[in-house]
Structures are given as structure tokens and as C-alpha cells.
Amino acid sequence: PSHASMMTGLNPTAHKGRDTGGFVLAGSHTTLAKILERQGWDTAAFVGASVLKKRFGLDQGFAVYDDQMPKPAEDSERRAGEVVDRAVAWLGSQSGKPFFLWAHVFDPHLPYDPPSPFREKYKGRPYDGEVAYTDQQLGRLLESIAKKSPQENTLIAVLSDHGESFSEHGEYAHGVFLYDTTLRIAFLLAGPGVPPALRVKQQARTIDLLPTILELMGGKTPPEVQGASLRPAFAGKEVPTADSYAETLFSKLN
């Protein structure tokens, strides 16, 4: 559901994906990949877990959607290294057209089992080991992107679908409660139009990813999108989200 919200700018109540496994993103929805594909971009996705297999509808707009897992099981995953290997190979085949690349890594997720040498370095802290390993692999991907596309022409977004709980509020992992432990995530942007070293303090949501990317590239956001571009926040202005409109209306009524 969270990835569907990132790709469409819609809340789960609108895109109807309310759980993992039993829901499919309808083809009637406009995804970021669809928008860019229609504009002539090369589009590719490389996913790290079976929860994002193409049968769930997230492949819409991607000319390449690599969801090959090491085994056919419903809970299968592949390490970040393999995801990055495939993404880097695809990058090397690009001829110079604009491209949209989605690399999804699943390692900082149950079960926690980092590879060596991270297993040994973070003994007793396997989650930290998986984070460190994933960080290394994402660094490798970013290095490959920098060689392929100049920094001034490249927009990079790094974010996750949820946070992880370690027995806070009686919950282990995620999926039961709605506390900040699992709702708050890292959300990083870098590239043209994004001021360096700026921290946006007002609430930013995953549904804001699509409209933010489109505005930074000079495009238009589909009218049905419920997210809002975060670009005003880069200049210290308030982002006119639906929540802020509701608060304004409520204050006027009272």
C-alpha cells in the first residue's frame, strides 16, 4: 500500500491497496512511471521482495520490471547486492535518453540476516548490520548513476515504505499500530531545485513524492493526486496540503 501511494500520490482509501498480498493496483490509476514513459523516458524497476511482484500492479509504466526472486515462495527476497547489480547493468545499457530507475531494497526487514562481514561487525545487532550493508550497496548504485548522468541533471529520492519497531508500544517489526516508530521515515531528496542541507520541518508524506518530483522537473501533477509538492517548503513556505485546508476550514467554522 505504501509503495502504491508513492507511485500514485494517492492515499490507500483512493488506490484501494489496503494490505500486502491481497490487493492489486488497478490499471486505471496514473503512476509516475506511466507519466514518464508517455514522455519518452526509459523506465526500469528492480525490486528486492516478492511483496512487490508485478502481479500486484506496481509494474505499470515500467518497460523493465525485474522481480525475479531466488525461490517462488510468497515471502522470498533477494539481497540489495543483487538488486543493485541488475540496476547497474541496466544503467550501462542506456543510450542517453532520460531515465527513471526505481531500485527497491528489502534487507533492513525481518528476518534480520546481514551478510559477512556485516554479520560479524554488528554481532548482536543484525538490524544495524543490514542497514550498514544496504547503505554500502546504495552507495555503489549512486556512484554508477553519477558516472551515467551529470549531477545537475539527476534527481534522487531515497525513502522507505515504513519504519521498524523494536518492542515499542508492545509491537515488534511493523503492521499493527500507528505510532511514529513505524510512521516516521527518512525522506531524502537531492538534485536540481533542491537546496542542499535543508531540513523540511513541516509534515511531509509519501503521497507528496510524485507531485514534488513532477514539479521539480517542470511537469504537471494529475488532478486526482492527493499529495502536494514540497517545493514551497524549500523556500520556507507552507505546503498547501489537504490537512492544512481542513484545519483552515475548521478554524473559519469556529
Short mmCIF file of N, CA and C in Angstrom, two decimals, residues 31-166:
data_model
loop_
_atom_site.label_atom_id
_atom_site.label_comp_id
_atom_site.label_asym_id
_atom_site.label_seq_id
_atom_site.Cartn_x
_atom_site.Cartn_y
_atom_site.Cartn_z
N THR A 31 0.42 6.28 -12.65
CA THR A 31 1.62 6.17 -11.84
C THR A 31 2.71 7.08 -12.40
N LEU A 32 3.72 7.35 -11.58
CA LEU A 32 4.84 8.18 -12.02
C LEU A 32 5.53 7.55 -13.22
N ALA A 33 5.68 6.23 -13.21
CA ALA A 33 6.32 5.55 -14.33
C ALA A 33 5.52 5.71 -15.61
N LYS A 34 4.19 5.64 -15.51
CA LYS A 34 3.34 5.84 -16.69
C LYS A 34 3.53 7.23 -17.27
N ILE A 35 3.56 8.23 -16.42
CA ILE A 35 3.70 9.62 -16.87
C ILE A 35 5.01 9.80 -17.62
N LEU A 36 6.10 9.28 -17.07
CA LEU A 36 7.41 9.47 -17.68
C LEU A 36 7.57 8.60 -18.93
N GLU A 37 6.99 7.42 -18.92
CA GLU A 37 7.06 6.56 -20.10
C GLU A 37 6.36 7.23 -21.29
N ARG A 38 5.22 7.88 -21.02
CA ARG A 38 4.50 8.57 -22.10
C ARG A 38 5.29 9.74 -22.66
N GLN A 39 6.21 10.27 -21.86
CA GLN A 39 7.05 11.38 -22.31
C GLN A 39 8.34 10.91 -22.96
N GLY A 40 8.44 9.60 -23.19
CA GLY A 40 9.59 9.06 -23.91
C GLY A 40 10.76 8.63 -23.04
N TRP A 41 10.57 8.57 -21.72
CA TRP A 41 11.65 8.16 -20.84
C TRP A 41 11.83 6.65 -20.85
N ASP A 42 13.06 6.20 -20.61
CA ASP A 42 13.31 4.80 -20.32
C ASP A 42 12.96 4.57 -18.85
N THR A 43 12.22 3.50 -18.57
CA THR A 43 11.76 3.24 -17.21
C THR A 43 12.12 1.81 -16.80
N ALA A 44 12.64 1.66 -15.60
CA ALA A 44 13.01 0.32 -15.13
C ALA A 44 12.89 0.26 -13.62
N ALA A 45 12.49 -0.90 -13.12
CA ALA A 45 12.39 -1.15 -11.68
C ALA A 45 13.04 -2.48 -11.35
N PHE A 46 13.74 -2.51 -10.23
CA PHE A 46 14.38 -3.72 -9.74
C PHE A 46 14.00 -3.85 -8.27
N VAL A 47 13.19 -4.85 -7.96
CA VAL A 47 12.62 -4.95 -6.62
C VAL A 47 13.25 -6.11 -5.85
N GLY A 48 13.28 -5.95 -4.52
CA GLY A 48 14.00 -6.89 -3.68
C GLY A 48 13.16 -7.89 -2.92
N ALA A 49 11.82 -7.89 -3.12
CA ALA A 49 10.99 -8.82 -2.35
C ALA A 49 9.72 -9.18 -3.13
N SER A 50 9.20 -10.34 -2.82
CA SER A 50 8.03 -10.86 -3.54
C SER A 50 6.77 -10.05 -3.26
N VAL A 51 6.76 -9.21 -2.19
CA VAL A 51 5.58 -8.39 -1.91
C VAL A 51 5.36 -7.34 -2.99
N LEU A 52 6.36 -7.13 -3.87
CA LEU A 52 6.22 -6.17 -4.97
C LEU A 52 6.27 -6.86 -6.33
N LYS A 53 5.92 -8.14 -6.37
CA LYS A 53 5.86 -8.84 -7.66
C LYS A 53 4.91 -8.10 -8.59
N LYS A 54 5.15 -8.20 -9.88
CA LYS A 54 4.38 -7.43 -10.86
C LYS A 54 2.89 -7.76 -10.84
N ARG A 55 2.53 -8.92 -10.32
CA ARG A 55 1.11 -9.27 -10.28
C ARG A 55 0.30 -8.35 -9.36
N PHE A 56 0.98 -7.57 -8.52
CA PHE A 56 0.28 -6.64 -7.63
C PHE A 56 0.08 -5.27 -8.27
N GLY A 57 0.53 -5.09 -9.52
CA GLY A 57 0.20 -3.89 -10.27
C GLY A 57 1.19 -2.75 -10.22
N LEU A 58 2.30 -2.90 -9.49
CA LEU A 58 3.27 -1.81 -9.39
C LEU A 58 4.16 -1.70 -10.62
N ASP A 59 4.01 -2.64 -11.56
CA ASP A 59 4.84 -2.62 -12.77
C ASP A 59 4.33 -1.65 -13.84
N GLN A 60 3.19 -1.02 -13.59
CA GLN A 60 2.57 -0.15 -14.60
C GLN A 60 3.51 1.01 -14.99
N GLY A 61 3.81 1.10 -16.29
CA GLY A 61 4.66 2.17 -16.79
C GLY A 61 6.13 1.82 -16.87
N PHE A 62 6.51 0.68 -16.33
CA PHE A 62 7.92 0.27 -16.38
C PHE A 62 8.15 -0.66 -17.57
N ALA A 63 9.04 -0.23 -18.48
CA ALA A 63 9.39 -1.08 -19.61
C ALA A 63 10.12 -2.33 -19.13
N VAL A 64 10.91 -2.17 -18.09
CA VAL A 64 11.59 -3.29 -17.44
C VAL A 64 11.14 -3.33 -15.99
N TYR A 65 10.63 -4.48 -15.55
CA TYR A 65 10.24 -4.66 -14.15
C TYR A 65 10.82 -5.99 -13.70
N ASP A 66 11.98 -5.94 -13.08
CA ASP A 66 12.72 -7.13 -12.69
C ASP A 66 12.32 -7.54 -11.28
N ASP A 67 11.53 -8.59 -11.18
CA ASP A 67 11.07 -9.08 -9.88
C ASP A 67 11.45 -10.55 -9.67
N GLN A 68 12.53 -10.97 -10.31
CA GLN A 68 12.97 -12.36 -10.17
C GLN A 68 13.51 -12.61 -8.77
N MET A 69 12.96 -13.61 -8.11
CA MET A 69 13.37 -13.96 -6.76
C MET A 69 14.10 -15.31 -6.78
N PRO A 70 14.93 -15.57 -5.77
CA PRO A 70 15.69 -16.82 -5.75
C PRO A 70 14.82 -18.06 -5.57
N LYS A 71 13.59 -17.88 -5.08
CA LYS A 71 12.68 -19.01 -4.93
C LYS A 71 11.26 -18.48 -5.10
N PRO A 72 10.31 -19.32 -5.50
CA PRO A 72 8.95 -18.84 -5.79
C PRO A 72 8.08 -18.57 -4.57
N ALA A 73 8.61 -18.74 -3.38
CA ALA A 73 7.81 -18.58 -2.17
C ALA A 73 7.25 -17.17 -2.05
N GLU A 74 6.11 -17.05 -1.37
CA GLU A 74 5.44 -15.77 -1.20
C GLU A 74 6.28 -14.77 -0.40
N ASP A 75 7.15 -15.29 0.48
CA ASP A 75 7.94 -14.40 1.32
C ASP A 75 9.40 -14.32 0.86
N SER A 76 9.64 -14.57 -0.42
CA SER A 76 11.00 -14.59 -0.93
C SER A 76 11.56 -13.18 -1.08
N GLU A 77 12.87 -13.06 -0.92
CA GLU A 77 13.54 -11.77 -1.13
C GLU A 77 14.93 -12.03 -1.71
N ARG A 78 15.56 -10.96 -2.22
CA ARG A 78 16.95 -11.07 -2.67
C ARG A 78 17.73 -9.90 -2.09
N ARG A 79 19.01 -10.11 -1.89
CA ARG A 79 19.82 -9.11 -1.22
C ARG A 79 20.00 -7.86 -2.07
N ALA A 80 20.30 -6.76 -1.38
CA ALA A 80 20.49 -5.48 -2.05
C ALA A 80 21.58 -5.56 -3.11
N GLY A 81 22.62 -6.37 -2.87
CA GLY A 81 23.70 -6.50 -3.82
C GLY A 81 23.23 -6.98 -5.18
N GLU A 82 22.31 -7.95 -5.19
CA GLU A 82 21.79 -8.46 -6.47
C GLU A 82 20.89 -7.42 -7.14
N VAL A 83 20.07 -6.74 -6.35
CA VAL A 83 19.21 -5.69 -6.91
C VAL A 83 20.08 -4.61 -7.56
N VAL A 84 21.12 -4.18 -6.86
CA VAL A 84 22.00 -3.14 -7.38
C VAL A 84 22.78 -3.64 -8.60
N ASP A 85 23.23 -4.88 -8.57
CA ASP A 85 23.93 -5.45 -9.73
C ASP A 85 23.08 -5.33 -10.99
N ARG A 86 21.82 -5.70 -10.88
CA ARG A 86 20.93 -5.67 -12.04
C ARG A 86 20.62 -4.23 -12.46
N ALA A 87 20.46 -3.34 -11.48
CA ALA A 87 20.20 -1.94 -11.80
C ALA A 87 21.40 -1.31 -12.51
N VAL A 88 22.60 -1.61 -12.02
CA VAL A 88 23.82 -1.07 -12.62
C VAL A 88 24.00 -1.60 -14.04
N ALA A 89 23.70 -2.87 -14.25
CA ALA A 89 23.80 -3.44 -15.60
C ALA A 89 22.83 -2.74 -16.55
N TRP A 90 21.62 -2.45 -16.07
CA TRP A 90 20.64 -1.74 -16.90
C TRP A 90 21.13 -0.32 -17.20
N LEU A 91 21.68 0.35 -16.22
CA LEU A 91 22.22 1.69 -16.43
C LEU A 91 23.27 1.68 -17.52
N GLY A 92 24.12 0.66 -17.52
CA GLY A 92 25.19 0.57 -18.50
C GLY A 92 24.69 0.39 -19.91
N SER A 93 23.45 -0.07 -20.05
CA SER A 93 22.88 -0.30 -21.39
C SER A 93 22.14 0.91 -21.93
N GLN A 94 22.02 1.98 -21.14
CA GLN A 94 21.24 3.14 -21.56
C GLN A 94 22.01 3.98 -22.58
N SER A 95 21.27 4.50 -23.56
CA SER A 95 21.89 5.19 -24.69
C SER A 95 21.90 6.70 -24.56
N GLY A 96 21.37 7.24 -23.48
CA GLY A 96 21.38 8.68 -23.31
C GLY A 96 20.02 9.32 -23.17
N LYS A 97 18.94 8.54 -23.32
CA LYS A 97 17.59 9.08 -23.10
C LYS A 97 17.39 9.35 -21.61
N PRO A 98 16.47 10.26 -21.26
CA PRO A 98 16.13 10.43 -19.84
C PRO A 98 15.66 9.10 -19.27
N PHE A 99 15.99 8.82 -18.04
CA PHE A 99 15.59 7.54 -17.46
C PHE A 99 15.03 7.71 -16.06
N PHE A 100 14.10 6.81 -15.72
CA PHE A 100 13.54 6.72 -14.37
C PHE A 100 13.88 5.32 -13.86
N LEU A 101 14.68 5.27 -12.83
CA LEU A 101 15.11 3.99 -12.25
C LEU A 101 14.61 3.89 -10.82
N TRP A 102 13.90 2.81 -10.53
CA TRP A 102 13.46 2.53 -9.16
C TRP A 102 14.20 1.29 -8.68
N ALA A 103 15.01 1.45 -7.64
CA ALA A 103 15.71 0.33 -7.03
C ALA A 103 15.14 0.13 -5.63
N HIS A 104 14.52 -1.01 -5.40
CA HIS A 104 13.88 -1.31 -4.13
C HIS A 104 14.70 -2.35 -3.39
N VAL A 105 15.20 -1.99 -2.19
CA VAL A 105 15.98 -2.92 -1.39
C VAL A 105 15.21 -3.26 -0.12
N PHE A 106 15.29 -4.51 0.27
CA PHE A 106 14.43 -5.05 1.32
C PHE A 106 15.19 -5.51 2.56
N ASP A 107 16.52 -5.39 2.53
CA ASP A 107 17.34 -6.01 3.57
C ASP A 107 17.03 -5.57 5.00
N PRO A 108 16.87 -4.26 5.30
CA PRO A 108 16.56 -3.89 6.70
C PRO A 108 15.12 -4.25 7.06
N HIS A 109 14.84 -5.52 7.13
CA HIS A 109 13.48 -6.04 7.27
C HIS A 109 13.59 -7.46 7.81
N LEU A 110 12.64 -7.85 8.60
CA LEU A 110 12.63 -9.23 9.08
C LEU A 110 12.66 -10.23 7.92
N PRO A 111 13.37 -11.33 8.03
CA PRO A 111 14.29 -11.69 9.12
C PRO A 111 15.62 -10.95 8.99
N TYR A 112 16.23 -10.56 10.10
CA TYR A 112 17.47 -9.80 10.08
C TYR A 112 18.66 -10.77 9.95
N ASP A 113 19.30 -10.72 8.79
CA ASP A 113 20.38 -11.67 8.50
C ASP A 113 21.40 -11.02 7.56
N PRO A 114 22.22 -10.10 8.08
CA PRO A 114 23.18 -9.42 7.21
C PRO A 114 24.27 -10.37 6.73
N PRO A 115 24.81 -10.13 5.53
CA PRO A 115 25.91 -10.98 5.04
C PRO A 115 27.23 -10.60 5.71
N SER A 116 28.22 -11.45 5.57
CA SER A 116 29.57 -11.11 6.05
C SER A 116 30.15 -10.00 5.17
N PRO A 117 30.97 -9.11 5.70
CA PRO A 117 31.48 -9.04 7.07
C PRO A 117 30.56 -8.29 8.03
N PHE A 118 29.39 -7.87 7.56
CA PHE A 118 28.49 -7.08 8.41
C PHE A 118 27.90 -7.93 9.53
N ARG A 119 27.75 -9.23 9.26
CA ARG A 119 27.23 -10.12 10.32
C ARG A 119 28.17 -10.13 11.52
N GLU A 120 29.48 -10.18 11.24
CA GLU A 120 30.46 -10.23 12.31
C GLU A 120 30.66 -8.85 12.95
N LYS A 121 30.71 -7.82 12.12
CA LYS A 121 30.96 -6.47 12.64
C LYS A 121 29.83 -6.01 13.54
N TYR A 122 28.60 -6.41 13.23
CA TYR A 122 27.44 -5.98 14.00
C TYR A 122 26.83 -7.17 14.76
N LYS A 123 27.68 -8.00 15.30
CA LYS A 123 27.21 -9.17 16.05
C LYS A 123 26.30 -8.74 17.19
N GLY A 124 25.16 -9.36 17.29
CA GLY A 124 24.18 -9.00 18.31
C GLY A 124 23.28 -7.85 17.90
N ARG A 125 23.59 -7.22 16.75
CA ARG A 125 22.78 -6.12 16.23
C ARG A 125 22.51 -6.35 14.74
N PRO A 126 21.81 -7.43 14.41
CA PRO A 126 21.65 -7.79 13.00
C PRO A 126 20.91 -6.75 12.16
N TYR A 127 19.97 -6.04 12.78
CA TYR A 127 19.25 -5.00 12.03
C TYR A 127 20.22 -3.90 11.60
N ASP A 128 21.08 -3.47 12.53
CA ASP A 128 22.08 -2.45 12.21
C ASP A 128 23.01 -2.96 11.11
N GLY A 129 23.33 -4.24 11.15
CA GLY A 129 24.17 -4.82 10.11
C GLY A 129 23.52 -4.77 8.74
N GLU A 130 22.21 -5.02 8.70
CA GLU A 130 21.50 -4.95 7.42
C GLU A 130 21.42 -3.52 6.90
N VAL A 131 21.24 -2.57 7.82
CA VAL A 131 21.21 -1.16 7.42
C VAL A 131 22.57 -0.75 6.83
N ALA A 132 23.66 -1.15 7.51
CA ALA A 132 25.01 -0.79 7.05
C ALA A 132 25.30 -1.43 5.69
N TYR A 133 24.92 -2.68 5.53
CA TYR A 133 25.11 -3.37 4.25
C TYR A 133 24.33 -2.68 3.13
N THR A 134 23.08 -2.35 3.40
CA THR A 134 22.25 -1.68 2.41
C THR A 134 22.81 -0.31 2.06
N ASP A 135 23.30 0.41 3.05
CA ASP A 135 23.92 1.71 2.82
C ASP A 135 25.10 1.58 1.86
N GLN A 136 25.90 0.55 2.06
CA GLN A 136 27.05 0.31 1.17
C GLN A 136 26.58 0.06 -0.26
N GLN A 137 25.56 -0.75 -0.42
CA GLN A 137 25.08 -1.09 -1.75
C GLN A 137 24.43 0.11 -2.45
N LEU A 138 23.68 0.92 -1.70
CA LEU A 138 23.10 2.12 -2.29
C LEU A 138 24.19 3.10 -2.72
N GLY A 139 25.28 3.15 -1.94
CA GLY A 139 26.41 3.97 -2.33
C GLY A 139 26.99 3.53 -3.67
N ARG A 140 27.05 2.23 -3.86
CA ARG A 140 27.54 1.68 -5.13
C ARG A 140 26.63 2.07 -6.30
N LEU A 141 25.32 2.04 -6.03
CA LEU A 141 24.36 2.44 -7.06
C LEU A 141 24.50 3.92 -7.40
N LEU A 142 24.62 4.76 -6.37
CA LEU A 142 24.73 6.20 -6.60
C LEU A 142 26.01 6.53 -7.37
N GLU A 143 27.09 5.81 -7.12
CA GLU A 143 28.32 6.01 -7.87
C GLU A 143 28.11 5.70 -9.35
N SER A 144 27.38 4.65 -9.64
CA SER A 144 27.11 4.27 -11.03
C SER A 144 26.22 5.29 -11.72
N ILE A 145 25.23 5.82 -10.97
CA ILE A 145 24.36 6.84 -11.53
C ILE A 145 25.16 8.10 -11.85
N ALA A 146 26.07 8.48 -10.97
CA ALA A 146 26.88 9.69 -11.18
C ALA A 146 27.75 9.57 -12.43
N LYS A 147 28.19 8.36 -12.74
CA LYS A 147 29.00 8.15 -13.94
C LYS A 147 28.16 8.21 -15.21
N LYS A 148 26.88 7.89 -15.05
CA LYS A 148 25.99 7.83 -16.22
C LYS A 148 25.29 9.15 -16.49
N SER A 149 24.96 9.90 -15.44
CA SER A 149 24.16 11.11 -15.59
C SER A 149 24.75 12.23 -14.75
N PRO A 150 24.99 13.41 -15.32
CA PRO A 150 25.56 14.52 -14.56
C PRO A 150 24.68 14.89 -13.37
N GLN A 151 25.31 15.30 -12.29
CA GLN A 151 24.59 15.62 -11.06
C GLN A 151 23.54 16.70 -11.29
N GLU A 152 23.86 17.69 -12.15
CA GLU A 152 22.93 18.79 -12.39
C GLU A 152 21.70 18.36 -13.19
N ASN A 153 21.72 17.14 -13.71
CA ASN A 153 20.57 16.63 -14.48
C ASN A 153 19.87 15.47 -13.77
N THR A 154 20.26 15.19 -12.54
CA THR A 154 19.79 13.98 -11.88
C THR A 154 19.08 14.29 -10.57
N LEU A 155 17.86 13.80 -10.44
CA LEU A 155 17.10 13.94 -9.20
C LEU A 155 17.05 12.58 -8.51
N ILE A 156 17.44 12.56 -7.26
CA ILE A 156 17.48 11.31 -6.50
C ILE A 156 16.58 11.42 -5.27
N ALA A 157 15.76 10.42 -5.07
CA ALA A 157 14.90 10.35 -3.89
C ALA A 157 15.19 9.04 -3.16
N VAL A 158 15.38 9.12 -1.86
CA VAL A 158 15.59 7.94 -1.03
C VAL A 158 14.59 7.98 0.12
N LEU A 159 13.74 6.98 0.18
CA LEU A 159 12.77 6.90 1.27
C LEU A 159 12.32 5.45 1.45
N SER A 160 11.65 5.18 2.56
CA SER A 160 11.18 3.83 2.83
C SER A 160 9.67 3.80 2.94
N ASP A 161 9.13 2.60 2.92
CA ASP A 161 7.67 2.47 2.99
C ASP A 161 7.15 2.52 4.43
N HIS A 162 8.04 2.28 5.41
CA HIS A 162 7.62 2.33 6.81
C HIS A 162 8.85 2.27 7.70
N GLY A 163 8.66 2.57 8.97
CA GLY A 163 9.71 2.40 9.95
C GLY A 163 9.62 1.03 10.61
N GLU A 164 10.48 0.78 11.56
CA GLU A 164 10.52 -0.53 12.21
C GLU A 164 10.47 -0.34 13.72
N SER A 165 9.68 -1.17 14.37
CA SER A 165 9.52 -1.11 15.82
C SER A 165 10.27 -2.25 16.48
N PHE A 166 10.87 -1.97 17.63
CA PHE A 166 11.59 -3.00 18.38
C PHE A 166 11.01 -3.08 19.79
#
